[in-house]
Tab-separated table of C-alpha atoms and ligand atoms in Angstrom:
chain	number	residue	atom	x	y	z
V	1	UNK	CA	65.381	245.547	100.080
V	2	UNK	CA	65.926	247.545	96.832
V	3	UNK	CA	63.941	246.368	93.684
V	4	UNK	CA	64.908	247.558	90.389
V	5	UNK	CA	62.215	246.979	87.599
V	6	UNK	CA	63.588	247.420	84.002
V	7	UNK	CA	61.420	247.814	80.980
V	8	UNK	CA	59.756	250.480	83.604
V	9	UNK	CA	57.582	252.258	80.369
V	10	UNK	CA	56.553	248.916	79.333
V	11	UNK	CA	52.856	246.849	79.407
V	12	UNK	CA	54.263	244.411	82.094
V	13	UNK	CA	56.561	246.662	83.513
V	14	UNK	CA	54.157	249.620	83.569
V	15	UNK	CA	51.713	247.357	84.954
V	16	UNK	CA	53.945	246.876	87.779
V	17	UNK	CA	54.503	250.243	88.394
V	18	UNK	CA	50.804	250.515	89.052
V	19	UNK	CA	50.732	248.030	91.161
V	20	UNK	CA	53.569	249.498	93.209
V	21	UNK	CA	52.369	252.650	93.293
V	22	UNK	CA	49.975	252.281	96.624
V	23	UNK	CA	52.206	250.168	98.541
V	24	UNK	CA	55.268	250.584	100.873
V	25	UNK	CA	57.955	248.599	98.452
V	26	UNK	CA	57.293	251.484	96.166
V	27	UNK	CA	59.801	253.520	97.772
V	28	UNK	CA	62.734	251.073	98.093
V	29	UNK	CA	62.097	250.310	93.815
V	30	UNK	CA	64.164	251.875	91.061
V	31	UNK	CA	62.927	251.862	87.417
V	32	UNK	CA	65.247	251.455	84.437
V	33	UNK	CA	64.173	253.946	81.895
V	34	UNK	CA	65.495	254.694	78.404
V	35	UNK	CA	65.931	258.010	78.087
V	36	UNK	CA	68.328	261.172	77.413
V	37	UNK	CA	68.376	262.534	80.868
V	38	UNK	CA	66.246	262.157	84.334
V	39	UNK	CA	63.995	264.680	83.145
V	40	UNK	CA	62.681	262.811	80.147
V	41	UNK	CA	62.791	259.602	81.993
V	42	UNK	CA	60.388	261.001	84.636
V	43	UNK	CA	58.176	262.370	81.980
V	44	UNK	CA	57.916	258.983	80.439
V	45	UNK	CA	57.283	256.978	83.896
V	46	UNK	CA	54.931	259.522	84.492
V	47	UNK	CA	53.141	258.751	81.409
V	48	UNK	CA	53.461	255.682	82.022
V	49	UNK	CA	51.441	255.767	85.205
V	50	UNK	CA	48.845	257.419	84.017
V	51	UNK	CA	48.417	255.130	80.802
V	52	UNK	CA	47.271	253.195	84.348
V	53	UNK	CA	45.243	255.337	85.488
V	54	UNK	CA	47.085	255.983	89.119
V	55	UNK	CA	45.782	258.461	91.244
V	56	UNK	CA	47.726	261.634	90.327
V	57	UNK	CA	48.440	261.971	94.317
V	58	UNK	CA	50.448	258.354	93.736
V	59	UNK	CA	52.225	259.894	90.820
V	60	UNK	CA	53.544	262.271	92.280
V	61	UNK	CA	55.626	259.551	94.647
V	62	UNK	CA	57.950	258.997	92.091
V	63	UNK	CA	61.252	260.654	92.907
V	64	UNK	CA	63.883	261.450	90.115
V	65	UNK	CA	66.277	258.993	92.914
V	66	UNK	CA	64.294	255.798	91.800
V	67	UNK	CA	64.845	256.218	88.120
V	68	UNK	CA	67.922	254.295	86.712
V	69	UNK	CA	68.985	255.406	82.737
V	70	UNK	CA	69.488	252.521	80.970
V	71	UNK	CA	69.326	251.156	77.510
V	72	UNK	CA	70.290	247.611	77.528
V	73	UNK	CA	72.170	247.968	73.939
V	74	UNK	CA	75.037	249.864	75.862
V	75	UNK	CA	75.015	248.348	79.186
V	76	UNK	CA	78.314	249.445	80.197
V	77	UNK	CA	77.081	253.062	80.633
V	78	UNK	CA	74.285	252.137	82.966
V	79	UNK	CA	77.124	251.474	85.101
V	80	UNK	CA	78.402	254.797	84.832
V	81	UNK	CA	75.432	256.944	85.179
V	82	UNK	CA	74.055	254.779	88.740
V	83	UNK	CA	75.378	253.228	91.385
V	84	UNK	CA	73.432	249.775	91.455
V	85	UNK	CA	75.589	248.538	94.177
V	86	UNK	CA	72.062	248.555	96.446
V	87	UNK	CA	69.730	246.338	94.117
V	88	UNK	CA	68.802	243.272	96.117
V	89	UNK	CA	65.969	242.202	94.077
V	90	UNK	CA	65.379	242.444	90.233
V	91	UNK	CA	62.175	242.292	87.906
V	92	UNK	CA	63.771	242.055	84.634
V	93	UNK	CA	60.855	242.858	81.936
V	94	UNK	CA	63.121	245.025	79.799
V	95	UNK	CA	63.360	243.354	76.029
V	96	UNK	CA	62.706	244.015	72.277
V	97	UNK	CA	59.214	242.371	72.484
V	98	UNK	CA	58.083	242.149	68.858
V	99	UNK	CA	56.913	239.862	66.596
V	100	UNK	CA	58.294	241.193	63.672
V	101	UNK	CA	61.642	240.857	62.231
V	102	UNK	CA	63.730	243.635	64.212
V	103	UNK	CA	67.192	243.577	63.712
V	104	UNK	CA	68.623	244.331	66.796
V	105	UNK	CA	66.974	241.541	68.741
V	106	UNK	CA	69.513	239.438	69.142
V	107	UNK	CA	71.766	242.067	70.133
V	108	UNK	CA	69.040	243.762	73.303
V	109	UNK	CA	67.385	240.574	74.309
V	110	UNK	CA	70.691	237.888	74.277
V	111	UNK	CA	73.971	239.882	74.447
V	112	UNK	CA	73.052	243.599	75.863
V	113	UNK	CA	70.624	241.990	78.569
V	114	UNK	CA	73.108	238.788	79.260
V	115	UNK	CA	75.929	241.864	80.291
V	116	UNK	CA	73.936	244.102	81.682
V	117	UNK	CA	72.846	240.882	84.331
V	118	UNK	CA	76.286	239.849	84.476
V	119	UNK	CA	77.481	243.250	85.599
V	120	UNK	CA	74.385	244.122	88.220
V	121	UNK	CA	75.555	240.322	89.599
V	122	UNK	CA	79.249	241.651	90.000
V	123	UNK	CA	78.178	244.949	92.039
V	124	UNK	CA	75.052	244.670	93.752
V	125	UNK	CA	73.991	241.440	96.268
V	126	UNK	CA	70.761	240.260	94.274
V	127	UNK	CA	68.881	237.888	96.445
V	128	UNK	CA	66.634	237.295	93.762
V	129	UNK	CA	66.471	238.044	90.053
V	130	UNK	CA	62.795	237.120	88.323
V	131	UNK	CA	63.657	236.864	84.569
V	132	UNK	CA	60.404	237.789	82.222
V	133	UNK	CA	60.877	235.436	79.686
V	134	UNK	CA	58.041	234.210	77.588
V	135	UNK	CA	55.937	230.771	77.827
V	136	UNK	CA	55.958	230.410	73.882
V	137	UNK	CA	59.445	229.991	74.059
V	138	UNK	CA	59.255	226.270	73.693
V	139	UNK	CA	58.920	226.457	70.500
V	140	UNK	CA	55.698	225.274	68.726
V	141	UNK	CA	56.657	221.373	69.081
V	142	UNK	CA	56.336	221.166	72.517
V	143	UNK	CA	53.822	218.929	74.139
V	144	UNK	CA	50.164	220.326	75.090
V	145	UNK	CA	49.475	221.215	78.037
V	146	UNK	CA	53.574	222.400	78.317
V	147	UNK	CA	54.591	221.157	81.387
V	148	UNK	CA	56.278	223.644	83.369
V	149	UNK	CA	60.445	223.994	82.950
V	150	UNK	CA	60.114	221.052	79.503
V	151	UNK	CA	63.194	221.769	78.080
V	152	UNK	CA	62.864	222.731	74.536
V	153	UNK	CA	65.223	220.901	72.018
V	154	UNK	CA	68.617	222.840	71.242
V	155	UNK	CA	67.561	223.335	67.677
V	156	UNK	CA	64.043	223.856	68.460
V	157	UNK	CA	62.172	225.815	66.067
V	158	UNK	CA	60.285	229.013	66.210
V	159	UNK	CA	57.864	230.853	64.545
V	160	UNK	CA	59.680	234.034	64.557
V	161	UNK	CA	62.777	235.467	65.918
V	162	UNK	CA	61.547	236.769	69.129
V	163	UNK	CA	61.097	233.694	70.861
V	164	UNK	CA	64.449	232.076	69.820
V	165	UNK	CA	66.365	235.365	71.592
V	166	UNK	CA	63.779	234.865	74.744
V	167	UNK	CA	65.207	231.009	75.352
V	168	UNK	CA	68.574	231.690	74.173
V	169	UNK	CA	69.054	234.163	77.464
V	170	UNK	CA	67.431	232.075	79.905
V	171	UNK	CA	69.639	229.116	78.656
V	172	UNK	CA	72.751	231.735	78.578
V	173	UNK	CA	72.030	233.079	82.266
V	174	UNK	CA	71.765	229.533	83.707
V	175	UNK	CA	74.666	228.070	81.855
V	176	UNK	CA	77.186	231.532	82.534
V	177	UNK	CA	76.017	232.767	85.629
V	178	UNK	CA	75.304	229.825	88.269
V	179	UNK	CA	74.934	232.024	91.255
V	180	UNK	CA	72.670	234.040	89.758
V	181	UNK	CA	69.525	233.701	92.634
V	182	UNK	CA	67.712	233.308	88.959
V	183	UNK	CA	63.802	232.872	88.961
V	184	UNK	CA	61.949	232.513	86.032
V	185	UNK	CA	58.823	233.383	85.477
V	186	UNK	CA	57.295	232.560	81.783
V	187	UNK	CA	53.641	235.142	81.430
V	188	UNK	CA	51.726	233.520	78.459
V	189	UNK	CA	49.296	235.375	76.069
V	190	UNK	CA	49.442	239.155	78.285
V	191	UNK	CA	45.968	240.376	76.942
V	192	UNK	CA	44.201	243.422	78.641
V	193	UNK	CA	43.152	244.936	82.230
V	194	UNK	CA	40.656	243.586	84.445
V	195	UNK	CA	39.529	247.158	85.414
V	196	UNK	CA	40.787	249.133	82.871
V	197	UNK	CA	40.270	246.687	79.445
V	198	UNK	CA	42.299	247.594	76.837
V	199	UNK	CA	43.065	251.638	77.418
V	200	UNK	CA	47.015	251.016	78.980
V	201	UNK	CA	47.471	248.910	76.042
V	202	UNK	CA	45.373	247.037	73.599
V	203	UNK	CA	48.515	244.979	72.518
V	204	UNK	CA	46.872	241.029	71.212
V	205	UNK	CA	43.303	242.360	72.050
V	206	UNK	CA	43.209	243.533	68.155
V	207	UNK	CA	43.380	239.676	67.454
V	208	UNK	CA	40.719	238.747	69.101
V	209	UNK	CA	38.571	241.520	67.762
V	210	UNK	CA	39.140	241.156	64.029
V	211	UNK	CA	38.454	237.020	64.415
V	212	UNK	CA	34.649	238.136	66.216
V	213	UNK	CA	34.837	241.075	63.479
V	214	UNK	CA	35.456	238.456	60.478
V	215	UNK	CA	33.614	235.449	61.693
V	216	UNK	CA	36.351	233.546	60.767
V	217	UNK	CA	40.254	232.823	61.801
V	218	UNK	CA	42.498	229.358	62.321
V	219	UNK	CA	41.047	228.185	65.895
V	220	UNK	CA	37.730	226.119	66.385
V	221	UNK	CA	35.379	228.081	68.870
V	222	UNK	CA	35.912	225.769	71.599
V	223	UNK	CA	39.892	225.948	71.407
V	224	UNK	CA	41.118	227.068	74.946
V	225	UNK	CA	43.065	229.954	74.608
V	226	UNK	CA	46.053	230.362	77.119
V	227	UNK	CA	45.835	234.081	77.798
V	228	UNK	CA	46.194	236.066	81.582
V	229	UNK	CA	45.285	240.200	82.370
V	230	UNK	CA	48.429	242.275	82.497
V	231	UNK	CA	47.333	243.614	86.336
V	232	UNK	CA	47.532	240.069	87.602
V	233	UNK	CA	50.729	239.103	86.112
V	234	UNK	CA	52.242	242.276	87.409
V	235	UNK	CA	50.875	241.436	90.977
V	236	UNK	CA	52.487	238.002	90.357
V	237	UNK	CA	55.506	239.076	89.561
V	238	UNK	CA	55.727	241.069	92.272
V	239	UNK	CA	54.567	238.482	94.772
V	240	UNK	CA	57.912	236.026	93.304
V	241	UNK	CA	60.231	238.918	93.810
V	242	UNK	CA	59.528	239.926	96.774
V	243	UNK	CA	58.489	236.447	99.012
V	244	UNK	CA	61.082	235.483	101.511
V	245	UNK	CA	61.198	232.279	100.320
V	246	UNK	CA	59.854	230.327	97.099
V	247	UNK	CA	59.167	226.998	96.820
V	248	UNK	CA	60.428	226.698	93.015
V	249	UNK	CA	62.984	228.956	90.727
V	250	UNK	CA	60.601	228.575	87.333
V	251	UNK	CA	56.349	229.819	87.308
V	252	UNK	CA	54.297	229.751	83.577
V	253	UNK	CA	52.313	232.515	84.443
V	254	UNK	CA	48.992	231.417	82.726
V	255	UNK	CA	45.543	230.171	83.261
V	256	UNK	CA	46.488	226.465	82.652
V	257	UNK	CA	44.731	224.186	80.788
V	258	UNK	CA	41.849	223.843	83.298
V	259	UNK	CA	40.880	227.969	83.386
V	260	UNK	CA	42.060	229.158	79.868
V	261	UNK	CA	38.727	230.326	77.945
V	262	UNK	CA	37.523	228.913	74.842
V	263	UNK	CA	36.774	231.307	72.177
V	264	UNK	CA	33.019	230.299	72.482
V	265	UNK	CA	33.233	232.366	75.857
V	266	UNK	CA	35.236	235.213	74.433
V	267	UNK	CA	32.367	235.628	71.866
V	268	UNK	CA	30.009	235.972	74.019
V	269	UNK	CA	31.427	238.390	76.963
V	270	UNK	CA	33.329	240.560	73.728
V	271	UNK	CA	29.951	240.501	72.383
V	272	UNK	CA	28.078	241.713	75.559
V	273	UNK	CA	30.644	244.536	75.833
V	274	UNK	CA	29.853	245.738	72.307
V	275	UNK	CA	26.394	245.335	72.676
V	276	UNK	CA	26.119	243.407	69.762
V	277	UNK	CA	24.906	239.594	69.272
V	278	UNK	CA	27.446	236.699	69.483
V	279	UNK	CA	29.154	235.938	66.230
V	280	UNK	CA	29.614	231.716	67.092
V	281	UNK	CA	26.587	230.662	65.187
V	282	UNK	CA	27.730	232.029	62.115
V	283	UNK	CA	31.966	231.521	62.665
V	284	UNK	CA	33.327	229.659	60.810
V	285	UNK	CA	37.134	228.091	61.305
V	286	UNK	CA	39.454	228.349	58.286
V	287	UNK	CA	42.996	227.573	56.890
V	288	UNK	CA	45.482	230.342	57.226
V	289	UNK	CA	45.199	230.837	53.480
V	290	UNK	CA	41.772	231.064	53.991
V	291	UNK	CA	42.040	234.707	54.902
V	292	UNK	CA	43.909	235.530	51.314
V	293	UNK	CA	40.628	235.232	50.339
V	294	UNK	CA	38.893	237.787	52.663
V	295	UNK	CA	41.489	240.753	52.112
V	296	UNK	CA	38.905	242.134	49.978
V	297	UNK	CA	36.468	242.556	52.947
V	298	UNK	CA	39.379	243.714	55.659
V	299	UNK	CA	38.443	247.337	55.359
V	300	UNK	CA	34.830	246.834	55.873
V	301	UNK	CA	35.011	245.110	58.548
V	302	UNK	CA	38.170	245.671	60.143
V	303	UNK	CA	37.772	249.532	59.682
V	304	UNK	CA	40.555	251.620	57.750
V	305	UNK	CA	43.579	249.987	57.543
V	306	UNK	CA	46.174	248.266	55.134
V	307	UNK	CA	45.317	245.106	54.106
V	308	UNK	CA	48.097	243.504	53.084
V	309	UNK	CA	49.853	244.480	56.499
V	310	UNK	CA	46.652	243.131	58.101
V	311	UNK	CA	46.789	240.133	55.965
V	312	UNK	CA	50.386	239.254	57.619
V	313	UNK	CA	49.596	240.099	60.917
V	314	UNK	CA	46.862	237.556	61.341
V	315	UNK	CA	48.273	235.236	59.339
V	316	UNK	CA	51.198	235.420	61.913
V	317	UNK	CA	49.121	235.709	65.126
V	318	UNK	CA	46.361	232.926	63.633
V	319	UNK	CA	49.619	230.701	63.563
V	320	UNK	CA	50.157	230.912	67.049
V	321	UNK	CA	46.312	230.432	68.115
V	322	UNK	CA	46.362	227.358	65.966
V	323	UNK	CA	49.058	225.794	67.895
V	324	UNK	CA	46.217	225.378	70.651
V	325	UNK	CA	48.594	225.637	73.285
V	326	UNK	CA	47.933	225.825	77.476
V	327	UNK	CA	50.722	226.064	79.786
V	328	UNK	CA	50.425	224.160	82.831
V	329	UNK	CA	50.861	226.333	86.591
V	330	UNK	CA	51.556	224.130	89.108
V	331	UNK	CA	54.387	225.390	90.693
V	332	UNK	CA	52.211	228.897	91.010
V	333	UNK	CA	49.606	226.891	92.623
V	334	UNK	CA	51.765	224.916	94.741
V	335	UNK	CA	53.193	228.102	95.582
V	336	UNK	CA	49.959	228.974	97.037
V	337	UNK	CA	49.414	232.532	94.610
V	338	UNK	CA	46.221	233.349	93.482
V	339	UNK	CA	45.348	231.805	89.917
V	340	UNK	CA	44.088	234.414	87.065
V	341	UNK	CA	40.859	235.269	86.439
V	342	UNK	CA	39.441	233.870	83.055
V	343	UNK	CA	40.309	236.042	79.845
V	344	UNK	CA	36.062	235.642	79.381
V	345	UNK	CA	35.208	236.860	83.324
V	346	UNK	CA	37.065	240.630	81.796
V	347	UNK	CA	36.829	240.112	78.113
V	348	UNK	CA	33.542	242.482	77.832
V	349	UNK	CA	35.806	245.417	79.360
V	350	UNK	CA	38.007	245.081	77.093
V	351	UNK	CA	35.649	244.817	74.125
V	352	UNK	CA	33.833	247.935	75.123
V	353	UNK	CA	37.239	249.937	75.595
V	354	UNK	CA	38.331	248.802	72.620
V	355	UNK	CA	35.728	250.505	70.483
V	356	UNK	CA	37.557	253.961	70.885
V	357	UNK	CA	40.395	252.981	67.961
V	358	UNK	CA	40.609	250.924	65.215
V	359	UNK	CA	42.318	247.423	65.265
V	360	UNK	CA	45.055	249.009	62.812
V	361	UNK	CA	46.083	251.402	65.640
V	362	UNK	CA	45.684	248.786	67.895
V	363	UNK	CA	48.114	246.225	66.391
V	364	UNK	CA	50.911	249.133	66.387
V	365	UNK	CA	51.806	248.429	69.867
V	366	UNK	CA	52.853	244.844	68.681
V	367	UNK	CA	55.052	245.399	65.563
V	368	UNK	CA	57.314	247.792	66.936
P	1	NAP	N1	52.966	241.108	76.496
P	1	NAP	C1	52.958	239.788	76.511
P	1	NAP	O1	51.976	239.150	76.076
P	1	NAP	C2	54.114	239.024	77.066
P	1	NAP	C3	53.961	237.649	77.213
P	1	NAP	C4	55.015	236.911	77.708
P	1	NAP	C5	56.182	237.538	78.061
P	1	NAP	N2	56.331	238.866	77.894
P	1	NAP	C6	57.634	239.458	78.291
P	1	NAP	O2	57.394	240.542	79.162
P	1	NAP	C7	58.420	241.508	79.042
P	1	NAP	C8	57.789	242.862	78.805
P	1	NAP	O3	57.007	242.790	77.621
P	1	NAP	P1	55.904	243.867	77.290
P	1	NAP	O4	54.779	243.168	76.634
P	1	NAP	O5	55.673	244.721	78.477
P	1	NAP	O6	56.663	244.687	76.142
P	1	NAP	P2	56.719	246.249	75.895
P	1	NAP	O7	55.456	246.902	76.221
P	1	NAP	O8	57.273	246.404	74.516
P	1	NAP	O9	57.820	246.736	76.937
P	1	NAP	C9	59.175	246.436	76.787
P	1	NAP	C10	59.972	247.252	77.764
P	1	NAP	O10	61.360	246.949	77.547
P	1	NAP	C11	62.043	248.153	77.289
P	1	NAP	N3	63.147	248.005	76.357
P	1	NAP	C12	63.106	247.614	75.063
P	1	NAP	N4	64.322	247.696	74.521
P	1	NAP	C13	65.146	248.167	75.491
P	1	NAP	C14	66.508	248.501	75.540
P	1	NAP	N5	67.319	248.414	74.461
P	1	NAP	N6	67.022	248.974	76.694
P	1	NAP	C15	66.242	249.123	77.789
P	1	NAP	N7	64.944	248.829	77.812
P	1	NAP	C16	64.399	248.365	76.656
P	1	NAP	C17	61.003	249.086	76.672
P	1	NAP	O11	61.469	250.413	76.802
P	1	NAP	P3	60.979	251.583	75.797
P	1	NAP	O12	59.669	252.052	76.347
P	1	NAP	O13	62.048	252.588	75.880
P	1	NAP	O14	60.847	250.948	74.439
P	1	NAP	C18	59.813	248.756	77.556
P	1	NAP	O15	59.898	249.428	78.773
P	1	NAP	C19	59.301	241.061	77.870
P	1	NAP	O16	60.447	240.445	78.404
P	1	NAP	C20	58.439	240.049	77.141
P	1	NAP	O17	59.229	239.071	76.518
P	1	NAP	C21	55.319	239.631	77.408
């Protein structure tokens, strides 16, 4: 077996690296980097490890041998620089994953990634490929809980451009390439570590501090709120690659309906890592245009920052929340893998890790 990961320096992808790192399959995987030359790209997976926290001893396992230059908006020279020919199995995280209006989405997430695939299928013998795509890609009309593989309609829309490009390749692989050994695997809201909170990355956390920090946002405090920890999703995604067999080709990666905490929880186990009193007696929920009206506060509260930016930010995450969506899992359970651990069983890590930097440089990771 040879497994290449791709979006190596990633939150997912780093996540798997971790995960990796102490066991045997570590040294049959290759890691797509982008970078200039091997020398940078080690220096980033590097970093990338110990963003982690892997045992320095573990680090130093990675061999320049495993690391595969690649940026997927020239996917022709990937070909050039390695010789993929031994890739059996794939975890594809690698993608422009943004919320904000990036112009070359389209062009990384549909057409670079769609040739890049179709290439690595020409040389190499993939037994499996596990596609990353995203469980919001439904598009917000979908029904709630979304049962797994509902096919969103062709013109469905969505609340920014991200998700479009995530569906559009999925339906692009499975149309164009049928003997693709495609798997896909669809992580919901990625928030946090179980061990480590927020210090790899504290991308979505922010959101969930400013509503406790506000005492108000668009969800009612006993919304359930569809969200798994980045170290079990990584371990997940491994566990799909790399099975001899799988019972199904598509896994939402989420707690479900049944696990996913309401925000009543969240308050209290954020609270409890803060060491500050819950905020639910005093929330309050309010309309998205509702927060126009608390701009003037954002800096007080929120700590320094911009308000307008913040002001868009929530306004576009809050949209999201308020579409009070689950994603069912019972192919994963069927499949016999361990369900996720509640957002509120880790929540107070992440509050109390969170306290070292301010939501604005917090939300950075999210609006690249
Ligand atoms: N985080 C979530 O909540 C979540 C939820 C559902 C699904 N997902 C999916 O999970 C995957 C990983 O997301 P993430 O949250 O880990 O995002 P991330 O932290 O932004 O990581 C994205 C990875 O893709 C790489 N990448 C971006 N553009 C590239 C390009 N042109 N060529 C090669 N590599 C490129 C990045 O490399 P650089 O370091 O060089 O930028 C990085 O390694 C994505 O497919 C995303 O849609 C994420």
């Amino acid at each position: 077996m040879q497994l290449l990961v791709t979006g190596a320096t990633g939150f997912l992808g780093g996540a798997v690296l971790a995960e990796l790192a102490a066991t045997p399959t570590w040294d049959a995987a290759r890691f797509m980097v982008r970078a200039a030359d091997l020398a940078s790209a080690q220096v980033r997976l590097r970093e990338t490890l110990a963003r982690f926290e892997v045992a320095p001893e573990l680090v130093k396992r990675l061999h320049p041998r495993q690391i595969v230059l690649g940026d997927l908006a020239d996917p022709d020279t990937i070909f050039e620089r390695a010789d993929l020919s031994g890739v059996t199995h794939v975890i594809n995280n690698g993608a422009l994953a943004t919320f904000g209006n990036h112009p070359r989405l389209w062009e990384i997430n549909v057409e670079g990634s769609f040739r890049f695939i179709a290439r690595l299928a020409e040389v190499a013998r993939l037994s499996r490929f596990v596609h990353v795509g995203t469980a919001m890609c439904v598009g917000p009309d979908a029904p709630r809980p979304v049962p797994e593989d509902w096919p969103p309609a062709p013109d469905a829309h969505h609340l920014v451009p991200y998700t479009g490009t995530k569906i559009a390749i999925e339906e692009k692989l499975q149309r164009e390439l049928p003997h693709l050994p495609l798997v896909r695997a669809r992580p919901t809201i990625v928030v946090g570590h179980t061990r480590l909170g927020t210090r790899p990355s504290a991308s979505i956390y922010w959101v969930f501090r400013s509503v406790q920090l506000l005492e108000k946002f668009m969800i009612a405090l006993d919304d359930r709120i569809d969200v798994v920890p980045v170290d079990w999703t990584a371990r997940t995604l491994i566990e799909i690659a790399t099975r001899p067999t799988l019972k199904h080709d598509f896994y939402h990666l989420s707690a479900g309906p049944d696990m996913a905490s309401t925000f009543r929880e969240l308050d209290s186990a954020m609270a409890r890592g803060r060491g500050t009193e819950p905020r639910a007696a005093v929330y309050e929920r309010i309309p998205a245009e509702g927060l126009d009206a608390l701009i003037g506060t954002f800096r007080e509260r929120l700590g320094p920052c911009s308000p307008r930016i913040m002001l868009r930010a929530l306004k576009l995450y809050g949209m999201f929340a308020a579409l009070n969506m689950t994603f069912r899992n019972d192919n994963l359970r069927d499949e016999g893998i361990q369900p996720p651990p509640p957002f509120a069983s880790y929540a107070e890590v992440c509050a109390a890790s969170a306290e070292a930097s301010t939501v604005a440089e917090q939300m950075v990771a999210d609006f690249k």
